[in-house]
mmCIF file of C-alpha atoms in Angstrom:
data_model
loop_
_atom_site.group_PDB
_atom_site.id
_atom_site.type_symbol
_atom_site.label_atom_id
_atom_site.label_comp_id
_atom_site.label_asym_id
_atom_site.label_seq_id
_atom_site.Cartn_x
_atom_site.Cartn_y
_atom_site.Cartn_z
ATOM 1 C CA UNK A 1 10.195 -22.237 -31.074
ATOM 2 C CA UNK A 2 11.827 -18.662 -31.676
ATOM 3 C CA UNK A 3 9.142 -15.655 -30.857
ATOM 4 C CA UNK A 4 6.733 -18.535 -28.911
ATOM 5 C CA UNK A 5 4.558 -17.158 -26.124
ATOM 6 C CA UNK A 6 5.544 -18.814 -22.394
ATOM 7 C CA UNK A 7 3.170 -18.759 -19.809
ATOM 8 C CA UNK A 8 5.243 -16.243 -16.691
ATOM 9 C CA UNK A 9 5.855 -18.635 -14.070
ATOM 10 C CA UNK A 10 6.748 -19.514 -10.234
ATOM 11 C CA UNK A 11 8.898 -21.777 -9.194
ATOM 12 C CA UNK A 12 7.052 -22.787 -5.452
ATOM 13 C CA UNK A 13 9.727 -25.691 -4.247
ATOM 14 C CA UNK A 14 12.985 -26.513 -5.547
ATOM 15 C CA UNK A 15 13.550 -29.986 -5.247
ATOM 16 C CA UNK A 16 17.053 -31.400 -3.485
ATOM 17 C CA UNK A 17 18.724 -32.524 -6.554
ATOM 18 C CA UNK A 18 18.637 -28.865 -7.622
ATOM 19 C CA UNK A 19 17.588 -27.447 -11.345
ATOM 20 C CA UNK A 20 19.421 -29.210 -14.177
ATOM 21 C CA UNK A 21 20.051 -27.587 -17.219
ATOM 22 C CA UNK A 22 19.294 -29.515 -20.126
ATOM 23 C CA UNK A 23 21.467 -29.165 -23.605
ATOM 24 C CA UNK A 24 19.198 -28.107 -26.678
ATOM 25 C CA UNK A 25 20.422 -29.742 -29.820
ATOM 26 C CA UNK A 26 19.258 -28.245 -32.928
ATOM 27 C CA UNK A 27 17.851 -31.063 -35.517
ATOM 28 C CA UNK A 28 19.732 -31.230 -38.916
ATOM 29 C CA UNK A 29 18.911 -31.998 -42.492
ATOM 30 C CA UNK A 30 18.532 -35.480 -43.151
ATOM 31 C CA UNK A 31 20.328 -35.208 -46.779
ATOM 32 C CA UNK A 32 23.285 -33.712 -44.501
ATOM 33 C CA UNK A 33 23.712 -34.935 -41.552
ATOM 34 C CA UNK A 34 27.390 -33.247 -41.203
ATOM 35 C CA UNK A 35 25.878 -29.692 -41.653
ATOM 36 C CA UNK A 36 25.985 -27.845 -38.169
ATOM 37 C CA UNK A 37 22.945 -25.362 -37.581
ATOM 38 C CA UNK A 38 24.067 -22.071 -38.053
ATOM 39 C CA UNK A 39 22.465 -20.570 -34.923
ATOM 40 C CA UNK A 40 21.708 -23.341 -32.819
ATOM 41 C CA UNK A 41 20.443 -20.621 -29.746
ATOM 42 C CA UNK A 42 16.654 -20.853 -28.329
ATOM 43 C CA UNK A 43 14.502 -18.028 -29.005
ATOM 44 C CA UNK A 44 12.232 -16.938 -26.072
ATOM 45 C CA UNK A 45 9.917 -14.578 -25.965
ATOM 46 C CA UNK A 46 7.959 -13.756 -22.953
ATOM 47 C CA UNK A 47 4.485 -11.952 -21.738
ATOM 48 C CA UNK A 48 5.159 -9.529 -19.034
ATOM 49 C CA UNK A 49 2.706 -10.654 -15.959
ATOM 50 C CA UNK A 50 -0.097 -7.768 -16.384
ATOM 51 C CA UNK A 51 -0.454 -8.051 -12.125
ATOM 52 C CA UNK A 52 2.839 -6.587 -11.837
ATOM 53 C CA UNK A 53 4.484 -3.082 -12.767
ATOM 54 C CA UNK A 54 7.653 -2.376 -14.513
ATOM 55 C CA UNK A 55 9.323 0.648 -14.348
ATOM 56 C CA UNK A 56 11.571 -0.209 -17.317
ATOM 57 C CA UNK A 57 11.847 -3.403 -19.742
ATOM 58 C CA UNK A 58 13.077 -5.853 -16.888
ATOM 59 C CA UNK A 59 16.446 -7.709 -16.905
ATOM 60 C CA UNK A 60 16.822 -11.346 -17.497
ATOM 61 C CA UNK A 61 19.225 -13.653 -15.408
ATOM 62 C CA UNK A 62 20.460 -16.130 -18.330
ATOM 63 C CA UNK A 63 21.195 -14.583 -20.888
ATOM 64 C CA UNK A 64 23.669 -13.326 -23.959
ATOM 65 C CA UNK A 65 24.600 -9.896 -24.030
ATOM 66 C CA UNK A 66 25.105 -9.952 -27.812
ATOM 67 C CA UNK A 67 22.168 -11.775 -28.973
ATOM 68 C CA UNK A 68 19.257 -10.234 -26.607
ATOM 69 C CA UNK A 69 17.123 -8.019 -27.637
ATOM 70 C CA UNK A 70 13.907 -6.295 -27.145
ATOM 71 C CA UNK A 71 10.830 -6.875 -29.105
ATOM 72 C CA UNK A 72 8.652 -4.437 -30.535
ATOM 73 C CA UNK A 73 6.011 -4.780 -27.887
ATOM 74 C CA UNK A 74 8.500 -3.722 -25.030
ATOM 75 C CA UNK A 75 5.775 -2.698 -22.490
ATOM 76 C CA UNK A 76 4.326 -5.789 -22.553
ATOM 77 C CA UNK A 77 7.266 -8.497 -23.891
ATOM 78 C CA UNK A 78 10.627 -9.162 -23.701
ATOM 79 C CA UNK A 79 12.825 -11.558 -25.645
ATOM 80 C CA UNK A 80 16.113 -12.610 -25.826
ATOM 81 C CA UNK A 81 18.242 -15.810 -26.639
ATOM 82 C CA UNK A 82 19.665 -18.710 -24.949
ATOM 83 C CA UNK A 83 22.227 -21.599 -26.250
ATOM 84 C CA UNK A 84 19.779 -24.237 -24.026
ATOM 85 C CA UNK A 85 16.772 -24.373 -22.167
ATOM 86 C CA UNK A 86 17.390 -23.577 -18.714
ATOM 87 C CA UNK A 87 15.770 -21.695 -15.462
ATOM 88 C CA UNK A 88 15.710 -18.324 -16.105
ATOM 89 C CA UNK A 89 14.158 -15.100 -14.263
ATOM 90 C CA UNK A 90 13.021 -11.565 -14.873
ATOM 91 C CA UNK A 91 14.277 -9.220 -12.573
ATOM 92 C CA UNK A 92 14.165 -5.334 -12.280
ATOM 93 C CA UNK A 93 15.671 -3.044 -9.230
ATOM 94 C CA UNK A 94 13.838 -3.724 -5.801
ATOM 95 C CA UNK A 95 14.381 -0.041 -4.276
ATOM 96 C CA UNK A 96 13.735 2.193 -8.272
ATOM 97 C CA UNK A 97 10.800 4.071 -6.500
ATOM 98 C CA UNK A 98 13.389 5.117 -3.853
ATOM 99 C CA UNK A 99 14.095 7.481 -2.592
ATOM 100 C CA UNK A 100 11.333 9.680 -2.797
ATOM 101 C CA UNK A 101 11.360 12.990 -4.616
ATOM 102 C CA UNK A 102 8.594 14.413 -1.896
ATOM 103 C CA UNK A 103 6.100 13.232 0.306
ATOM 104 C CA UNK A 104 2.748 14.065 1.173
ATOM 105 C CA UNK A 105 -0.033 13.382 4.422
ATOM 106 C CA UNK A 106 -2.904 14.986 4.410
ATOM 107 C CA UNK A 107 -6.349 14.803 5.916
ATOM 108 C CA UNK A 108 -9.450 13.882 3.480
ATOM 109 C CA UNK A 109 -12.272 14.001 6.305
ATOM 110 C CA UNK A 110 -12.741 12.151 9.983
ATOM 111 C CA UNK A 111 -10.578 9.261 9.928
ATOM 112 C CA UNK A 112 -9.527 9.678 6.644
ATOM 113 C CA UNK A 113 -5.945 10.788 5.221
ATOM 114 C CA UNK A 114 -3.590 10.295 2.268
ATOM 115 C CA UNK A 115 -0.395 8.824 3.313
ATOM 116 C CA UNK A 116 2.044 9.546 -0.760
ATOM 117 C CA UNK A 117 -0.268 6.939 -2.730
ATOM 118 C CA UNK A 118 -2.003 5.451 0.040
ATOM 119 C CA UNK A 119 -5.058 5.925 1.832
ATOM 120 C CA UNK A 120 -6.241 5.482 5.500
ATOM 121 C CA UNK A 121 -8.994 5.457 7.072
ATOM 122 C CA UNK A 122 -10.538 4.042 10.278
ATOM 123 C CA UNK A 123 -10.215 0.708 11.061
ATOM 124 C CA UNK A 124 -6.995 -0.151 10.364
ATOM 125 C CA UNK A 125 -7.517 -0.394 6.625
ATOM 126 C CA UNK A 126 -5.868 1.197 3.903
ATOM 127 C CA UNK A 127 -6.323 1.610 -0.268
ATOM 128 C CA UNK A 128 -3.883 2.194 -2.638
ATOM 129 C CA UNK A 129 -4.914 5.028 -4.805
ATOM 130 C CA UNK A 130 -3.144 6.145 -7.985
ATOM 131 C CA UNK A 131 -4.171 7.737 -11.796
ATOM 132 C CA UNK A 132 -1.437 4.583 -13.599
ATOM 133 C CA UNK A 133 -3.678 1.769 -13.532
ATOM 134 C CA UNK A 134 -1.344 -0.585 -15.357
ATOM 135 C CA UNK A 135 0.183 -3.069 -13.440
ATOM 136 C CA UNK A 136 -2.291 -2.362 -10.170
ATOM 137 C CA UNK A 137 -5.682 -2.638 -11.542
ATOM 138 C CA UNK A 138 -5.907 -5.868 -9.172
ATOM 139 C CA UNK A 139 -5.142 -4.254 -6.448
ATOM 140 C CA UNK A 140 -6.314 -0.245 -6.890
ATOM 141 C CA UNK A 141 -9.608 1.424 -4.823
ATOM 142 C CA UNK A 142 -8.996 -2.688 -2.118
ATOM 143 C CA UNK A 143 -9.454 -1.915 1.498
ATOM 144 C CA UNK A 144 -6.621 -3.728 3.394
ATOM 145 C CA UNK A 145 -4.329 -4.109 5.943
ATOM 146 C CA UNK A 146 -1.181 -2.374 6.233
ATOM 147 C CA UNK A 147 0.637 -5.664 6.272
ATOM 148 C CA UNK A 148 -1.622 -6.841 3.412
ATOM 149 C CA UNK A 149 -1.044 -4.022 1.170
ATOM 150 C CA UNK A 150 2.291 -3.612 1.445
ATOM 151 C CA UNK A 151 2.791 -7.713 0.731
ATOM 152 C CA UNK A 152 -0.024 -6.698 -2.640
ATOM 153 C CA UNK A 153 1.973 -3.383 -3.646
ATOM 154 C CA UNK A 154 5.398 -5.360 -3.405
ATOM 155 C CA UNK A 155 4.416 -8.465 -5.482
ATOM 156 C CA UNK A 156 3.217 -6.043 -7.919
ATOM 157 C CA UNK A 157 6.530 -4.377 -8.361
ATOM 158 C CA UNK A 158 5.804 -0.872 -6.400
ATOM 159 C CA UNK A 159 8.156 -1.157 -3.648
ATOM 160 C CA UNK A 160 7.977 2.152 -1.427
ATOM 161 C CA UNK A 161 8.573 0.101 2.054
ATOM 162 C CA UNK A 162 11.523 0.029 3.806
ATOM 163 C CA UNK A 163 13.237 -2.746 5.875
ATOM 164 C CA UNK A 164 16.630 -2.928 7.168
ATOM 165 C CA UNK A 165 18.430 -3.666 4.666
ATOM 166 C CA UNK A 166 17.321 -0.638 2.107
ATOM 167 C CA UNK A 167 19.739 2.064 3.320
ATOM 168 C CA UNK A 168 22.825 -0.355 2.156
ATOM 169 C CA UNK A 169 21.060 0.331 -1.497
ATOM 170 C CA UNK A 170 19.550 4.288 -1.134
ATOM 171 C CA UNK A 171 21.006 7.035 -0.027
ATOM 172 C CA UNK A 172 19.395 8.596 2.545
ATOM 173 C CA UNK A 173 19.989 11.776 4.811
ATOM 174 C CA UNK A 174 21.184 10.646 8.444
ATOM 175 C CA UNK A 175 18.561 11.159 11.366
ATOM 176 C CA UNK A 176 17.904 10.265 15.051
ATOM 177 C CA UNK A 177 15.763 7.416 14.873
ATOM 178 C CA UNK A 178 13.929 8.318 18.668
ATOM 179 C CA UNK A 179 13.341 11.487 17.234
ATOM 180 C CA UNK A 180 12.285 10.982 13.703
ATOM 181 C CA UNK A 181 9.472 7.905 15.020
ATOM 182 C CA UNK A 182 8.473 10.597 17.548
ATOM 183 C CA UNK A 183 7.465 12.206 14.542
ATOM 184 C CA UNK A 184 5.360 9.956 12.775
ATOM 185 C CA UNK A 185 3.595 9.262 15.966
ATOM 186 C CA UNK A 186 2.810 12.470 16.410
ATOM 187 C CA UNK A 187 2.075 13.334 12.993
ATOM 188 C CA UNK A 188 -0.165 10.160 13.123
ATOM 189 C CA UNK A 189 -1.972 11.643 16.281
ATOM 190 C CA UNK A 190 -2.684 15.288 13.883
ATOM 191 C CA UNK A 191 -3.778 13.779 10.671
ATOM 192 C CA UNK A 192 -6.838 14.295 10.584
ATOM 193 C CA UNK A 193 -6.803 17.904 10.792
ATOM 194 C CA UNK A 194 -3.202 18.549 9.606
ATOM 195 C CA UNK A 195 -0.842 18.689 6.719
ATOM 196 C CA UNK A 196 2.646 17.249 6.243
ATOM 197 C CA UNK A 197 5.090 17.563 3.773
ATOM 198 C CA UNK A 198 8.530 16.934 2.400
ATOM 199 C CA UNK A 199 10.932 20.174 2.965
ATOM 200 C CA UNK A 200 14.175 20.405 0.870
ATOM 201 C CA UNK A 201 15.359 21.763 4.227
ATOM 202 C CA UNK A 202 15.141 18.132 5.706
ATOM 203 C CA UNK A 203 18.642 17.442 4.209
ATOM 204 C CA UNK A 204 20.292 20.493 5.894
ATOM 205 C CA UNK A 205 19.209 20.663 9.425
ATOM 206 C CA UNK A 206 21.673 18.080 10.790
ATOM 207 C CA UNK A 207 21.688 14.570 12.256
ATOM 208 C CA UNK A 208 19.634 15.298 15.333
ATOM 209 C CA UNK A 209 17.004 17.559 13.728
ATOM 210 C CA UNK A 210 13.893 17.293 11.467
ATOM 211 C CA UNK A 211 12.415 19.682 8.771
ATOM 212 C CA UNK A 212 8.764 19.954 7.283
ATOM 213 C CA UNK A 213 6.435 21.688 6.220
ATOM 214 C CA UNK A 214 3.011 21.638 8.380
ATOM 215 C CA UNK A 215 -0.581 23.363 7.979
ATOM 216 C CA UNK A 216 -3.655 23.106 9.568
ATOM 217 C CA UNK A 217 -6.378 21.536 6.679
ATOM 218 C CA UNK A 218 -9.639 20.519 7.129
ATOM 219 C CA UNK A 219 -10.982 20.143 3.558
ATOM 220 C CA UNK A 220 -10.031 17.220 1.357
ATOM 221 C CA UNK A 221 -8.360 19.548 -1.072
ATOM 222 C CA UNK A 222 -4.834 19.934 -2.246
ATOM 223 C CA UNK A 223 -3.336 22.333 0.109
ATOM 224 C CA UNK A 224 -2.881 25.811 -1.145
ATOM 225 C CA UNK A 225 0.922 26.887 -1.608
ATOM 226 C CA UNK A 226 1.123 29.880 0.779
ATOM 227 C CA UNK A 227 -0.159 27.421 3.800
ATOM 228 C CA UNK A 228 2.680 25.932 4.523
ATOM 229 C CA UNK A 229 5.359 26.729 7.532
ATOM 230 C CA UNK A 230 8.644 25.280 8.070
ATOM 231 C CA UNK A 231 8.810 23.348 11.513
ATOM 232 C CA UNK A 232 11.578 22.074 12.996
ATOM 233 C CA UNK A 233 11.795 19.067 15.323
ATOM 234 C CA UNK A 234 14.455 17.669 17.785
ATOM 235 C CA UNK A 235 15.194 15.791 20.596
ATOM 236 C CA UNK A 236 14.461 18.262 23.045
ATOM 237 C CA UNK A 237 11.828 20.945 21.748
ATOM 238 C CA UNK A 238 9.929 22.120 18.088
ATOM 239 C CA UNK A 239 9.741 25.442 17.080
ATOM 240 C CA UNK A 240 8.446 27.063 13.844
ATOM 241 C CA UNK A 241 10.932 28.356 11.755
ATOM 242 C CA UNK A 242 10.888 32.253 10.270
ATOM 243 C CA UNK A 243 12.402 30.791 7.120
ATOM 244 C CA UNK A 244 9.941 29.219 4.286
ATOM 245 C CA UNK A 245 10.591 26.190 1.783
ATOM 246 C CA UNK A 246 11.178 29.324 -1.270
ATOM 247 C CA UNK A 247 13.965 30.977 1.144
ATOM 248 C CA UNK A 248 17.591 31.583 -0.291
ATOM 249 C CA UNK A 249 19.480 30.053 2.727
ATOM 250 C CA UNK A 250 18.219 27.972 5.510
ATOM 251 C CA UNK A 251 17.925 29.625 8.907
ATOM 252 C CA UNK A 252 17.772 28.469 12.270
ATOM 253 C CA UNK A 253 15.776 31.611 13.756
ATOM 254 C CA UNK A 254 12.348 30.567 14.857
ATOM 255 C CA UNK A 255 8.940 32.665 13.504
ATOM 256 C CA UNK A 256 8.881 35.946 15.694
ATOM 257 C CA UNK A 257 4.979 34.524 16.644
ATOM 258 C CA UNK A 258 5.644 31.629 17.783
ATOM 259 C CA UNK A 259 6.969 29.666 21.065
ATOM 260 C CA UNK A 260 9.068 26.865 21.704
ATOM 261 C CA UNK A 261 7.070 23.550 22.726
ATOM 262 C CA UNK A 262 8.245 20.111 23.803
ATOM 263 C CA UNK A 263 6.408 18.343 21.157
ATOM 264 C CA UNK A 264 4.664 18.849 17.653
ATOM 265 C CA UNK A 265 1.153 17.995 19.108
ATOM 266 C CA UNK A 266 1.291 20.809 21.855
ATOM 267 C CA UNK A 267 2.909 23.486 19.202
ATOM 268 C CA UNK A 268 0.379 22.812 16.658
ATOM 269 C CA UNK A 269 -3.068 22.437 19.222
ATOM 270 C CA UNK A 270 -1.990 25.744 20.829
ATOM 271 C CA UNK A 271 -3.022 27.368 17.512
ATOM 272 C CA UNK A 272 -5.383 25.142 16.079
ATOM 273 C CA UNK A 273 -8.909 26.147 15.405
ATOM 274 C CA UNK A 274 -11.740 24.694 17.444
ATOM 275 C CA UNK A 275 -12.641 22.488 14.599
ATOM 276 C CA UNK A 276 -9.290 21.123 14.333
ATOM 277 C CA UNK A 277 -8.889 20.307 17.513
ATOM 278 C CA UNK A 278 -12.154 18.712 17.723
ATOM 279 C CA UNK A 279 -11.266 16.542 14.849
ATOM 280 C CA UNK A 280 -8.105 15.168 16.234
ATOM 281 C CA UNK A 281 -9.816 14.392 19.707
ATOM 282 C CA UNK A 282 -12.205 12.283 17.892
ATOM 283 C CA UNK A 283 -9.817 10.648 15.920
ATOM 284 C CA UNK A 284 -9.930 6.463 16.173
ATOM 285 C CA UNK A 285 -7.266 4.920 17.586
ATOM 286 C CA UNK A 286 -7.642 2.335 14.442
ATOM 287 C CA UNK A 287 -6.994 5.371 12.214
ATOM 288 C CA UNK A 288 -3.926 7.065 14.202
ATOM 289 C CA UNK A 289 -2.249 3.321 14.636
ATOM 290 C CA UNK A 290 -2.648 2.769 10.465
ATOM 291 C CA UNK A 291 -1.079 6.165 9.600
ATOM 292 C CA UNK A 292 1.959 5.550 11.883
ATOM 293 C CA UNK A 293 2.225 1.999 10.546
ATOM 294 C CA UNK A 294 2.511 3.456 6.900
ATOM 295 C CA UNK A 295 4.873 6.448 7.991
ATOM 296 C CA UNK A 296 7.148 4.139 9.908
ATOM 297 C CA UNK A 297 7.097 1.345 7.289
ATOM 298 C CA UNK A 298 7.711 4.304 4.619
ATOM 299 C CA UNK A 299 10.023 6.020 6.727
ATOM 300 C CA UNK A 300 9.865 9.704 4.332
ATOM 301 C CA UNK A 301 11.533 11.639 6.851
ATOM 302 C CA UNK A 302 14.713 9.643 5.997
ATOM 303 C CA UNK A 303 14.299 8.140 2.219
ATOM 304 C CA UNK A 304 13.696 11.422 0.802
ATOM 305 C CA UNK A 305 15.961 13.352 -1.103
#
C-alpha cells in the first residue's frame, strides 16, 4: 500500500475503550516462509485537505524521523512511514501568522472598513479578503459573523485571533489592557473616516502608553505615505507627537499644533473636516460594534512586533 492516496479525515467521538493500535505484519514468500521482509514499515501518503492552508509542509504525530520524507508534490502531499497502522495526525504551529509584522484599518466608504485581511461593513458582517486563494477559496468574498469567520478562518489554518492563552506562545510588547481596549473602541467609533496603523514606535513608548499612526481618509484608497502622524495614547490624555514613523529616535514632545485631549475621538473630531465628521456621526452602531469585535479579538496593538 506504499504511495496509496487516504482520504484526510476526522475523528468526531473517541470511543471509551480508547484507539488501539493494530500490528502490521508483512506477508512472506510461500517458498520461504523463514525469510523476514526486509522493510516491513507502512508507506502512507496523504492529500493535503484543499479547505485548509499550510504555511509549510505540516508535521505528522507518528512517525520515524529516519524514514519520513516528503514527496515530490509537497504543496499538496506529504508522506512518510510507519512500522503499523495506527492513529495518526497532521499538525502545523497554531500561532505562525503571529505576531504581526504591521497592521492596517482603514475606511472603504459608509460603513465600510478593512480591518488587516478582513472586511466590515454594516450589519455586523464581515468578509475575508485576500490575493492567496489557496486554501480559502471556500471561504473568500462570504459575508459573516465575527464569531463565524473567525471559527471559518481558524479551521482553515489562518489563525490571526487571539485568546488567552496566545501570549504564553508570542511575544508580545506589554500594555495596559483599560487603555489599549479604550483604543479599539475608539478607533472603532472613527473608522469610517479614519486611518490606523502599526508604528514601530508601539514597542518603545512604555507599558502604560500606545503608539500609531492616524490620518483622516475618506477615499477607499491606500493611504498616501506623507499622511500619517504619530499619536500617542494613555491612561490619562492623547496628544500628537512632533516625531514621525521615519524619525532617528523616538520623542516624547508633542506636535507644536496640536493640544492635549482626554480621548482619541475628541483630538481627532477637533480637526476633522466636515465630511469626516459627518461620516462618523452616521456611522451604524452594527458597523462600529464589528470593527471593535475584530480589533479586540485581533488585539494588534499588542501582537505586533
Amino acid at each position: 500500500m506504499s504511495g496509496g492516496d487516504f482520504v484526510f479525515g476526522v475523528f468526531l467521538q473517541i470511543v471509551d475503550s480508547g484507539l488501539k493500535a493494530f500490528p502490521y505484519t508483512a506477508e512472506t514468500s510461500s517458498s520461504d516462509d523463514s525469510e523476514a521482509p526486509s522493510d516491513p514499515h507502512v508507506g502512507v501518503s496523504v492529500t493535503l485537505p484543499d479547505w485548509a492552508r499550510f504555511l509549510k509542509t505540516p508535521k505528522v504525530a507518528l512517525w520515524d524521523a529516519k524514514r519520513t520524507k516528503t514527496s515530490p508534490e509537497a504543496e499538496t502531499k506529504v508522506s512518510f512511514r510507519m512500522p503499523s497502522f495506527r492513529p495518526f495526525v497532521l499538525m502545523q504551529e497554531t500561532y505562525a501568522n503571529l505576531p504581526f509584522q504591521s497592521w492596517e484599518l482603514r475606511p472603504l466608504s459608509d460603513n465600510s472598513a478593512l480591518v488587516l485581511c478582513c472586511r466590515a461593513p454594516q450589519e455586523n458582517l464581515c468578509m475575508l479578503q485576500s490575493d492567496q486563494r489557496k486554501g480559502l477559496a471556500h471561504i473568500l468574498g462570504r459575508w459573516m459573523s465575527r464569531a463565524a469567520l473567525q471559527r471559518a478562518m481558524t479551521k482553515a489554518g489562518l489563525h490571526i485571533f487571539v485568546n488567552e492563552h496566545t501570549h504564553r506562545y508570542v511575544h508580545t510588547c506589554r500594555k495596559n489592557p483599560t487603555t489599549e481596549h479604550a483604543a479599539y473602541q475608539q478607533m472603532a467609533l472613527l473608522a469610517s473616516a479614519c486611518a490606523f496603523s502599526w508604528s514601530k514606535w508601539n514597542t518603545q513608548c512604555g507599558d502604560e502608553h500606545l503608539v500609531m499612526q492616524v490620518c483622516e481618509h475618506l477615499p477607499p484608497t491606500a493611504v498616501p505615505a506623507g499622511r500619517w502622524s504619530l499619536y500617542l495614547l494613555g491612561p490619562q490624555r492623547v496628544q500628537r507627537l512632533e516625531a514621525t514613523e521615519d524619525s532617528e529616535a523616538f520623542s516624547l514632545d508633542h506636535h507644536p499644533d496640536s493640544e492635549f485631549h482626554s480621548t482619541l475621538v475628541h483630538m481627532l473630531r477637533d480637526t476633522m473636516s466636515p465630511d469626516g465628521a459627518a461620516r462618523t456621526r452616521e456611522s451604524g452602531y452594527r458597523f462600529v460594534e464589528a470593527v471593535q469585535s475584530l480589533l479586540c479579538s485581533t488585539r494588534p496593538l499588542l501582537f505586533s512586533s
